[in-house]
GROMACS .gro file of C-alpha atoms in nm:
model
  437
    1MET     CA    1  -2.389  -1.319   4.697
    2GLN     CA    2  -2.202  -1.434   4.385
    3LEU     CA    3  -2.432  -1.224   4.166
    4ALA     CA    4  -2.374  -0.915   4.383
    5THR     CA    5  -1.995  -0.965   4.365
    6THR     CA    6  -2.007  -1.003   3.987
    7THR     CA    7  -2.221  -0.690   3.956
    8ARG     CA    8  -1.972  -0.487   4.163
    9LEU     CA    9  -1.686  -0.625   3.953
   10ILE     CA   10  -1.856  -0.526   3.629
   11ASP     CA   11  -1.921  -0.178   3.770
   12SER     CA   12  -1.552  -0.144   3.866
   13VAL     CA   13  -1.442  -0.253   3.519
   14ARG     CA   14  -1.678  -0.001   3.358
   15ARG     CA   15  -1.530   0.281   3.564
   16LEU     CA   16  -1.178   0.191   3.451
   17ALA     CA   17  -1.253   0.124   3.085
   18ARG     CA   18  -1.194   0.372   2.804
   19PRO     CA   19  -1.293   0.334   2.436
   20LEU     CA   20  -1.034   0.178   2.207
   21ARG     CA   21  -1.099   0.262   1.842
   22ASP     CA   22  -0.793   0.428   1.687
   23PRO     CA   23  -0.432   0.521   1.778
   24ARG     CA   24  -0.537   0.848   1.947
   25ASP     CA   25  -0.730   0.643   2.203
   26LEU     CA   26  -0.388   0.533   2.327
   27ASP     CA   27  -0.324   0.883   2.466
   28PRO     CA   28  -0.403   0.782   2.828
   29LEU     CA   29  -0.163   0.488   2.798
   30MET     CA   30   0.108   0.713   2.651
   31ALA     CA   31   0.060   0.940   2.952
   32ARG     CA   32   0.080   0.641   3.189
   33ILE     CA   33   0.405   0.530   3.022
   34GLY     CA   34   0.552   0.874   3.073
   35GLU     CA   35   0.931   0.845   3.104
   36ALA     CA   36   0.935   0.467   3.160
   37ARG     CA   37   1.232   0.294   2.999
   38TYR     CA   38   1.081  -0.054   2.968
   39VAL     CA   39   0.741  -0.099   2.801
   40LEU     CA   40   0.643  -0.465   2.773
   41LEU     CA   41   0.353  -0.541   2.538
   42GLY     CA   42   0.184  -0.879   2.557
   43GLU     CA   43  -0.061  -1.086   2.356
   44ALA     CA   44  -0.316  -1.348   2.460
   45THR     CA   45  -0.231  -1.566   2.158
   46HIS     CA   46   0.054  -1.602   1.911
   47GLY     CA   47  -0.177  -1.581   1.612
   48THR     CA   48  -0.410  -1.280   1.644
   49SER     CA   49  -0.392  -0.987   1.401
   50ASP     CA   50  -0.542  -0.732   1.643
   51PHE     CA   51  -0.273  -0.786   1.906
   52TYR     CA   52   0.009  -0.734   1.654
   53THR     CA   53  -0.166  -0.431   1.504
   54TRP     CA   54  -0.223  -0.257   1.838
   55ARG     CA   55   0.132  -0.332   1.951
   56ALA     CA   56   0.259  -0.183   1.626
   57GLN     CA   57   0.042   0.128   1.666
   58LEU     CA   58   0.163   0.185   2.021
   59SER     CA   59   0.524   0.111   1.927
   60ARG     CA   60   0.512   0.363   1.642
   61ARG     CA   61   0.398   0.631   1.882
   62LEU     CA   62   0.663   0.537   2.140
   63ILE     CA   63   0.934   0.555   1.874
   64GLU     CA   64   0.813   0.878   1.714
   65GLU     CA   65   0.704   1.067   2.025
   66LYS     CA   66   0.933   0.930   2.296
   67GLY     CA   67   1.242   0.815   2.107
   68PHE     CA   68   1.243   0.447   2.206
   69SER     CA   69   1.564   0.273   2.103
   70PHE     CA   70   1.455  -0.073   1.991
   71VAL     CA   71   1.184  -0.335   1.974
   72ALA     CA   72   1.277  -0.674   2.124
   73VAL     CA   73   1.051  -0.970   2.047
   74GLU     CA   74   0.989  -1.332   2.139
   75GLY     CA   75   1.192  -1.451   1.841
   76ASP     CA   76   1.530  -1.604   1.759
   77TRP     CA   77   1.831  -1.373   1.764
   78PRO     CA   78   1.977  -1.463   1.418
   79ASP     CA   79   1.647  -1.426   1.231
   80CYS     CA   80   1.556  -1.103   1.407
   81TYR     CA   81   1.903  -0.962   1.355
   82ARG     CA   82   1.843  -0.988   0.981
   83VAL     CA   83   1.532  -0.775   1.035
   84ASN     CA   84   1.742  -0.533   1.241
   85ARG     CA   85   1.988  -0.492   0.953
   86TYR     CA   86   1.702  -0.437   0.709
   87VAL     CA   87   1.523  -0.172   0.915
   88LYS     CA   88   1.853   0.011   0.963
   89GLY     CA   89   1.921   0.010   0.589
   90ALA     CA   90   2.232  -0.209   0.594
   91THR     CA   91   2.379  -0.302   0.258
   92ASP     CA   92   2.279  -0.647   0.125
   93ALA     CA   93   2.015  -0.672   0.400
   94GLY     CA   94   1.738  -0.771   0.159
   95ALA     CA   95   1.517  -0.609  -0.099
   96SER     CA   96   1.197  -0.605   0.107
   97ALA     CA   97   1.055  -0.688   0.447
   98GLU     CA   98   0.874  -0.985   0.296
   99GLU     CA   99   1.202  -1.129   0.168
  100VAL     CA  100   1.369  -1.085   0.508
  101LEU     CA  101   1.078  -1.229   0.705
  102THR     CA  102   1.064  -1.545   0.494
  103ASN     CA  103   1.396  -1.637   0.660
  104PHE     CA  104   1.191  -1.733   0.968
  105ALA     CA  105   1.190  -2.103   0.882
  106ARG     CA  106   1.154  -2.256   1.228
  107TRP     CA  107   0.803  -2.363   1.327
  108PRO     CA  108   0.592  -2.164   1.414
  109THR     CA  109   0.686  -1.942   1.121
  110TRP     CA  110   0.370  -1.732   1.138
  111MET     CA  111   0.471  -1.561   1.463
  112TRP     CA  112   0.701  -1.321   1.275
  113ALA     CA  113   0.657  -1.406   0.907
  114ASN     CA  114   0.319  -1.237   0.879
  115ARG     CA  115   0.172  -0.938   0.699
  116GLU     CA  116   0.124  -0.741   1.021
  117VAL     CA  117   0.496  -0.760   1.107
  118GLN     CA  118   0.580  -0.696   0.741
  119GLU     CA  119   0.388  -0.368   0.751
  120PHE     CA  120   0.554  -0.259   1.077
  121THR     CA  121   0.898  -0.355   0.945
  122GLU     CA  122   0.854  -0.145   0.631
  123TRP     CA  123   0.731   0.146   0.844
  124LEU     CA  124   1.033   0.115   1.076
  125ARG     CA  125   1.273   0.113   0.781
  126GLY     CA  126   1.108   0.427   0.645
  127HIS     CA  127   1.128   0.592   0.986
  128ASN     CA  128   1.496   0.501   1.022
  129ASN     CA  129   1.578   0.633   0.674
  130ALA     CA  130   1.476   0.979   0.793
  131VAL     CA  131   1.687   0.995   1.112
  132PRO     CA  132   2.063   0.997   1.189
  133VAL     CA  133   2.246   0.666   1.233
  134GLU     CA  134   2.263   0.703   1.610
  135ALA     CA  135   1.885   0.754   1.631
  136LYS     CA  136   1.784   0.449   1.426
  137THR     CA  137   1.551   0.211   1.610
  138GLY     CA  138   1.657  -0.154   1.624
  139PHE     CA  139   1.467  -0.484   1.606
  140TYR     CA  140   1.603  -0.783   1.799
  141GLY     CA  141   1.511  -1.134   1.914
  142LEU     CA  142   1.521  -1.229   2.281
  143ASP     CA  143   1.468  -1.604   2.259
  144VAL     CA  144   1.698  -1.897   2.319
  145TYR     CA  145   1.603  -2.163   2.063
  146SER     CA  146   1.861  -2.097   1.787
  147LEU     CA  147   2.138  -2.326   1.907
  148TRP     CA  148   2.260  -2.440   1.564
  149GLU     CA  149   2.212  -2.110   1.383
  150SER     CA  150   2.390  -1.915   1.657
  151MET     CA  151   2.681  -2.161   1.660
  152GLU     CA  152   2.722  -2.126   1.284
  153ALA     CA  153   2.708  -1.746   1.312
  154VAL     CA  154   2.987  -1.739   1.574
  155LEU     CA  155   3.202  -1.974   1.368
  156ALA     CA  156   3.157  -1.757   1.057
  157TYR     CA  157   3.246  -1.443   1.254
  158LEU     CA  158   3.562  -1.592   1.406
  159ASP     CA  159   3.674  -1.738   1.074
  160ARG     CA  160   3.657  -1.384   0.941
  161VAL     CA  161   3.830  -1.196   1.224
  162ASP     CA  162   4.053  -1.449   1.407
  163SER     CA  163   4.110  -1.799   1.273
  164THR     CA  164   4.296  -1.897   1.593
  165ALA     CA  165   4.001  -1.810   1.815
  166ALA     CA  166   3.777  -2.003   1.576
  167ALA     CA  167   3.922  -2.324   1.722
  168ALA     CA  168   3.695  -2.286   2.028
  169ALA     CA  169   3.393  -2.255   1.802
  170ARG     CA  170   3.495  -2.566   1.610
  171ARG     CA  171   3.527  -2.766   1.932
  172ALA     CA  172   3.168  -2.673   2.019
  173PHE     CA  173   3.056  -2.758   1.667
  174VAL     CA  174   3.225  -3.098   1.680
  175CYS     CA  175   3.070  -3.172   2.020
  176PHE     CA  176   2.717  -3.119   1.886
  177GLU     CA  177   2.780  -3.277   1.546
  178PRO     CA  178   2.679  -3.637   1.642
  179TYR     CA  179   2.324  -3.519   1.720
  180ARG     CA  180   2.250  -3.413   1.359
  181ARG     CA  181   2.090  -3.078   1.454
  182ASP     CA  182   1.834  -3.263   1.667
  183VAL     CA  183   1.812  -3.095   2.006
  184GLN     CA  184   1.581  -3.364   2.136
  185GLU     CA  185   1.844  -3.627   2.067
  186TYR     CA  186   2.106  -3.416   2.242
  187ALA     CA  187   1.884  -3.346   2.540
  188TRP     CA  188   1.794  -3.711   2.597
  189ALA     CA  189   2.152  -3.826   2.542
  190THR     CA  190   2.278  -3.594   2.818
  191ARG     CA  191   2.018  -3.734   3.053
  192LEU     CA  192   2.126  -4.091   2.992
  193VAL     CA  193   2.502  -4.034   3.019
  194PRO     CA  194   2.696  -3.769   3.216
  195SER     CA  195   2.843  -3.611   2.904
  196THR     CA  196   2.742  -3.267   2.771
  197CYS     CA  197   2.872  -2.987   2.551
  198GLU     CA  198   2.845  -2.735   2.834
  199ASP     CA  199   3.221  -2.685   2.875
  200GLU     CA  200   3.267  -2.625   2.503
  201VAL     CA  201   3.001  -2.353   2.478
  202VAL     CA  202   3.119  -2.181   2.797
  203GLU     CA  203   3.475  -2.184   2.661
  204LEU     CA  204   3.356  -2.033   2.334
  205LEU     CA  205   3.182  -1.741   2.508
  206SER     CA  206   3.484  -1.691   2.735
  207GLU     CA  207   3.719  -1.685   2.435
  208LEU     CA  208   3.512  -1.416   2.267
  209ARG     CA  209   3.506  -1.205   2.581
  210ARG     CA  210   3.878  -1.242   2.643
  211LYS     CA  211   3.941  -1.078   2.307
  212ALA     CA  212   3.655  -0.831   2.332
  213GLN     CA  213   3.866  -0.518   2.294
  214GLU     CA  214   4.051  -0.654   1.994
  215PHE     CA  215   3.733  -0.774   1.824
  216ARG     CA  216   3.549  -0.445   1.886
  217GLU     CA  217   3.816  -0.275   1.680
  218GLU     CA  218   3.693  -0.486   1.387
  219GLY     CA  219   3.346  -0.339   1.441
  220ARG     CA  220   3.144  -0.278   1.758
  221GLU     CA  221   2.816  -0.400   1.608
  222GLY     CA  222   2.969  -0.714   1.458
  223PHE     CA  223   3.125  -0.810   1.790
  224PHE     CA  224   2.803  -0.750   1.979
  225ASN     CA  225   2.616  -0.978   1.738
  226ALA     CA  226   2.879  -1.251   1.769
  227GLU     CA  227   2.889  -1.227   2.148
  228GLN     CA  228   2.509  -1.249   2.166
  229ASN     CA  229   2.507  -1.558   1.946
  230ALA     CA  230   2.766  -1.716   2.178
  231LEU     CA  231   2.545  -1.631   2.478
  232VAL     CA  232   2.245  -1.786   2.301
  233LEU     CA  233   2.451  -2.098   2.239
  234LYS     CA  234   2.552  -2.126   2.605
  235ASN     CA  235   2.199  -2.076   2.736
  236ALA     CA  236   2.035  -2.284   2.462
  237GLU     CA  237   2.256  -2.581   2.554
  238ARG     CA  238   2.136  -2.553   2.912
  239TYR     CA  239   1.777  -2.492   2.810
  240TYR     CA  240   1.752  -2.804   2.592
  241ARG     CA  241   1.937  -3.012   2.851
  242THR     CA  242   1.691  -2.914   3.125
  243MET     CA  243   1.384  -2.933   2.900
  244VAL     CA  244   1.360  -3.313   2.924
  245SER     CA  245   1.319  -3.297   3.302
  246ALA     CA  246   0.986  -3.211   3.459
  247GLY     CA  247   0.960  -2.883   3.645
  248ALA     CA  248   1.008  -2.513   3.595
  249GLU     CA  249   1.384  -2.503   3.533
  250SER     CA  250   1.380  -2.488   3.151
  251TRP     CA  251   1.109  -2.219   3.154
  252ASN     CA  252   1.318  -2.015   3.396
  253VAL     CA  253   1.636  -2.063   3.193
  254ARG     CA  254   1.453  -1.927   2.890
  255ASP     CA  255   1.298  -1.622   3.059
  256ARG     CA  256   1.618  -1.535   3.244
  257HIS     CA  257   1.801  -1.550   2.913
  258MET     CA  258   1.547  -1.312   2.760
  259VAL     CA  259   1.599  -1.065   3.044
  260GLU     CA  260   1.977  -1.097   3.018
  261THR     CA  261   1.952  -1.024   2.645
  262LEU     CA  262   1.721  -0.728   2.709
  263GLU     CA  263   1.970  -0.578   2.956
  264ARG     CA  264   2.257  -0.633   2.714
  265LEU     CA  265   2.061  -0.443   2.449
  266MET     CA  266   1.995  -0.159   2.691
  267ALA     CA  267   2.365  -0.133   2.773
  268HIS     CA  268   2.456  -0.155   2.403
  269HIS     CA  269   2.224   0.136   2.320
  270GLY     CA  270   2.358   0.358   2.597
  271PRO     CA  271   2.244   0.515   2.925
  272GLN     CA  272   1.937   0.683   2.772
  273ALA     CA  273   1.811   0.365   2.602
  274ARG     CA  274   1.441   0.276   2.614
  275ALA     CA  275   1.301  -0.064   2.521
  276ILE     CA  276   0.976  -0.198   2.376
  277VAL     CA  277   0.919  -0.573   2.423
  278TRP     CA  278   0.668  -0.786   2.229
  279GLU     CA  279   0.597  -1.124   2.393
  280HIS     CA  280   0.310  -1.343   2.507
  281ASN     CA  281   0.120  -1.238   2.818
  282THR     CA  282   0.268  -1.537   2.999
  283HIS     CA  283   0.612  -1.378   2.961
  284ILE     CA  284   0.539  -1.009   3.015
  285GLY     CA  285   0.260  -1.028   3.277
  286ASP     CA  286   0.412  -1.049   3.627
  287ALA     CA  287   0.419  -1.421   3.715
  288ARG     CA  288   0.383  -1.348   4.088
  289TYR     CA  289   0.014  -1.270   4.032
  290THR     CA  290  -0.066  -1.599   3.857
  291ASP     CA  291  -0.045  -1.967   3.945
  292MET     CA  292   0.296  -1.975   3.773
  293ALA     CA  293   0.455  -1.860   4.098
  294ALA     CA  294   0.326  -2.164   4.286
  295ASP     CA  295   0.489  -2.383   4.019
  296GLY     CA  296   0.826  -2.216   4.076
  297MET     CA  297   0.821  -2.016   3.753
  298VAL     CA  298   0.955  -1.665   3.703
  299ASN     CA  299   0.905  -1.457   3.391
  300VAL     CA  300   1.030  -1.151   3.206
  301GLY     CA  301   0.773  -0.910   3.350
  302GLU     CA  302   0.845  -1.015   3.707
  303LEU     CA  303   1.224  -0.999   3.666
  304VAL     CA  304   1.222  -0.658   3.495
  305ARG     CA  305   0.994  -0.519   3.765
  306GLU     CA  306   1.223  -0.655   4.036
  307GLN     CA  307   1.539  -0.513   3.878
  308HIS     CA  308   1.417  -0.159   3.805
  309PRO     CA  309   1.226   0.125   3.972
  310THR     CA  310   0.849   0.104   3.944
  311ALA     CA  311   0.829   0.418   3.731
  312ASP     CA  312   1.067   0.266   3.475
  313VAL     CA  313   0.852  -0.037   3.389
  314VAL     CA  314   0.505  -0.061   3.232
  315LEU     CA  315   0.345  -0.400   3.161
  316VAL     CA  316   0.059  -0.403   2.910
  317GLY     CA  317  -0.157  -0.714   2.869
  318PHE     CA  318  -0.403  -0.808   2.595
  319ALA     CA  319  -0.731  -1.000   2.606
  320THR     CA  320  -1.005  -1.125   2.374
  321HIS     CA  321  -1.353  -1.265   2.426
  322ARG     CA  322  -1.384  -1.457   2.097
  323GLY     CA  323  -1.264  -1.460   1.737
  324THR     CA  324  -1.020  -1.651   1.517
  325VAL     CA  325  -0.653  -1.740   1.555
  326ILE     CA  326  -0.366  -1.901   1.362
  327ALA     CA  327  -0.227  -2.204   1.548
  328GLY     CA  328  -0.135  -2.570   1.507
  329SER     CA  329  -0.327  -2.866   1.646
  330GLU     CA  330   0.003  -3.012   1.772
  331TRP     CA  331   0.368  -2.919   1.771
  332GLY     CA  332   0.490  -2.895   1.409
  333ALA     CA  333   0.144  -2.939   1.258
  334PRO     CA  334   0.039  -2.721   0.963
  335MET     CA  335  -0.088  -2.382   1.071
  336ARG     CA  336  -0.465  -2.341   1.063
  337ARG     CA  337  -0.716  -2.066   1.109
  338MET     CA  338  -0.915  -2.176   1.415
  339ARG     CA  339  -1.224  -2.043   1.588
  340VAL     CA  340  -1.172  -1.905   1.940
  341PRO     CA  341  -1.495  -1.970   2.133
  342SER     CA  342  -1.657  -1.722   2.368
  343ALA     CA  343  -1.475  -1.694   2.699
  344ILE     CA  344  -1.586  -1.912   2.989
  345GLU     CA  345  -1.808  -1.746   3.249
  346GLU     CA  346  -1.554  -1.749   3.531
  347SER     CA  347  -1.291  -1.562   3.328
  348TRP     CA  348  -1.177  -1.203   3.309
  349GLU     CA  349  -1.262  -1.202   2.939
  350TYR     CA  350  -1.623  -1.287   3.017
  351VAL     CA  351  -1.643  -1.005   3.270
  352LEU     CA  352  -1.493  -0.759   3.021
  353HIS     CA  353  -1.739  -0.868   2.754
  354GLU     CA  354  -2.034  -0.829   2.990
  355ALA     CA  355  -1.917  -0.489   3.112
  356PHE     CA  356  -1.929  -0.307   2.780
  357GLU     CA  357  -1.972  -0.335   2.405
  358GLY     CA  358  -1.669  -0.301   2.182
  359ASP     CA  359  -1.300  -0.273   2.261
  360ARG     CA  360  -1.160  -0.103   2.568
  361LEU     CA  361  -0.839   0.018   2.729
  362MET     CA  362  -0.800  -0.022   3.103
  363ILE     CA  363  -0.528   0.151   3.305
  364PHE     CA  364  -0.483   0.026   3.659
  365ALA     CA  365  -0.400   0.293   3.915
  366GLY     CA  366  -0.493   0.382   4.271
  367ASP     CA  367  -0.724   0.167   4.485
  368PRO     CA  368  -0.893  -0.079   4.248
  369GLY     CA  369  -1.147  -0.208   4.498
  370PRO     CA  370  -1.134  -0.559   4.649
  371GLU     CA  371  -1.331  -0.722   4.366
  372LEU     CA  372  -1.048  -0.643   4.120
  373MET     CA  373  -0.796  -0.817   4.344
  374ASP     CA  374  -0.950  -1.164   4.320
  375PRO     CA  375  -0.784  -1.416   4.087
  376ARG     CA  376  -0.983  -1.521   3.781
  377GLY     CA  377  -0.896  -1.718   3.471
  378HIS     CA  378  -0.726  -1.513   3.198
  379ARG     CA  379  -0.712  -1.662   2.849
  380ALA     CA  380  -0.372  -1.776   2.718
  381ILE     CA  381  -0.346  -1.950   2.379
  382GLY     CA  382  -0.008  -2.069   2.253
  383VAL     CA  383   0.110  -2.190   1.914
  384VAL     CA  384  -0.053  -2.527   1.986
  385TYR     CA  385  -0.428  -2.494   2.035
  386ASN     CA  386  -0.731  -2.719   2.059
  387PRO     CA  387  -1.053  -2.523   2.114
  388GLY     CA  388  -1.213  -2.841   2.246
  389TYR     CA  389  -0.988  -2.825   2.553
  390GLU     CA  390  -1.046  -2.453   2.607
  391ARG     CA  391  -1.170  -2.477   2.965
  392ARG     CA  392  -0.899  -2.714   3.087
  393GLY     CA  393  -0.583  -2.574   2.933
  394ASN     CA  394  -0.614  -2.214   2.826
  395TYR     CA  395  -0.682  -2.000   3.131
  396VAL     CA  396  -0.422  -1.873   3.376
  397PRO     CA  397  -0.556  -1.771   3.721
  398THR     CA  398  -0.465  -1.403   3.739
  399VAL     CA  399  -0.493  -1.099   3.965
  400LEU     CA  400  -0.539  -0.870   3.669
  401ARG     CA  401  -0.475  -0.542   3.849
  402ARG     CA  402  -0.135  -0.661   3.973
  403ARG     CA  403  -0.023  -0.867   3.677
  404TYR     CA  404  -0.038  -0.566   3.442
  405ASP     CA  405  -0.030  -0.188   3.456
  406ALA     CA  406  -0.275  -0.167   3.167
  407LEU     CA  407  -0.487  -0.399   2.952
  408LEU     CA  408  -0.619  -0.376   2.596
  409HIS     CA  409  -0.934  -0.583   2.550
  410VAL     CA  410  -1.036  -0.656   2.191
  411ASP     CA  411  -1.376  -0.817   2.220
  412GLU     CA  412  -1.375  -1.001   1.886
  413THR     CA  413  -1.040  -1.066   1.722
  414ALA     CA  414  -0.925  -1.191   1.381
  415ALA     CA  415  -0.643  -1.428   1.287
  416LEU     CA  416  -0.300  -1.319   1.168
  417HIS     CA  417  -0.215  -1.317   0.797
  418PRO     CA  418   0.090  -1.545   0.751
  419ILE     CA  419   0.330  -1.481   0.464
  420GLN     CA  420   0.399  -1.851   0.423
  421MET     CA  421   0.169  -2.134   0.515
  422GLU     CA  422   0.412  -2.419   0.579
  423ALA     CA  423   0.704  -2.461   0.819
  424THR     CA  424   1.034  -2.633   0.735
  425ASP     CA  425   1.170  -2.722   1.080
  426ARG     CA  426   0.960  -2.924   1.324
  427THR     CA  427   1.232  -3.081   1.534
  428GLU     CA  428   1.259  -2.843   1.829
  429VAL     CA  429   0.978  -2.887   2.079
  430PRO     CA  430   0.994  -2.649   2.378
  431GLU     CA  431   0.811  -2.683   2.704
  432THR     CA  432   0.452  -2.569   2.661
  433PHE     CA  433   0.304  -2.333   2.917
  434PRO     CA  434   0.021  -2.293   2.860
  435SER     CA  435   0.089  -2.445   2.521
  436GLY     CA  436   0.399  -2.349   2.333
  437VAL     CA  437   0.423  -1.983   2.427
   0.00000   0.00000   0.00000
């Protein structure tokens, strides 16, 4: 019976699969995207060259052929905003993409400081140089980790435009100062005593928004950047405070912040804005069709689907059967090139490998057949990885057909090419589901 079910499943996968060899093979996916305004592109690891390369290829086509407004990634706002200034040709933004990307100093640096992103960044700058200012495509970070950097950015902005309003920023700065830029120390301290910096960061954001009209006159883009850094500060304070408690709350704070940032970017770019998102599968694949839902977790893909018409949202997952990856053996450890073993037999990756040779694109539409609606393990490797624990910690039970609208399967993948091989900041340890994603 099990053999017959597996055979039917493989047959169903073969009927859906299309060859994936070069950018023109993305034509069916471009057609599926159509006029969608939100295209969320995943990855099964944070350290695989093929995932970054295919996302870049698809993003280039979306920008050139469909006029997408920006790329928003699973990265810190201040670091990514430097990239945004570079790709838009801002003065003093940096001499090269490599120079700008080396500013990503927080572990894991390789996620964005890599040759694959460098190549895409240089392409995007060249593309933007050839179009009017209003048509330039942006590059932004959605994440919530940059508490200190965002606080310093707000303080610098207010010192420049309104020294009186800067008092609110200084109160927040003073509140956090005893913790010596150590979010773990702050988080544990707030658990032990009922004293936090929440009021200070809320006041700072409120102060900025009270003077929004006045500050916009100093420059719409500068105000938007400052306001976003203040929002990061508010949500980062909550994120780190909840991180020390068990449960889903800190994960949900983070993903809700990413969606809030995404919607702010859409509003900032106007009513015709269209967004490309690059994040791990665990963020962009709809959490309702995984075991995350049972644990009380929501994610970006689920929230964007819930908040917008079906035709406006396309979720694209990625998978691999085996290969190599850049990761660390523990949080803050030196990055290493690791071997990704062949997928376990019960997994979707195993089925995809057995169904065909080579790489394939699958687009889910219509009646998939009951065998495609059963949950199976779907590989998820974070920035922390131990191949020896592959079976126990790196597969998320998934209804593939519902979690994504399309899937790119790269049968054998290769590791990213980091620009720099050592990290400088190992103090901030997020929750790890499945392991530091």
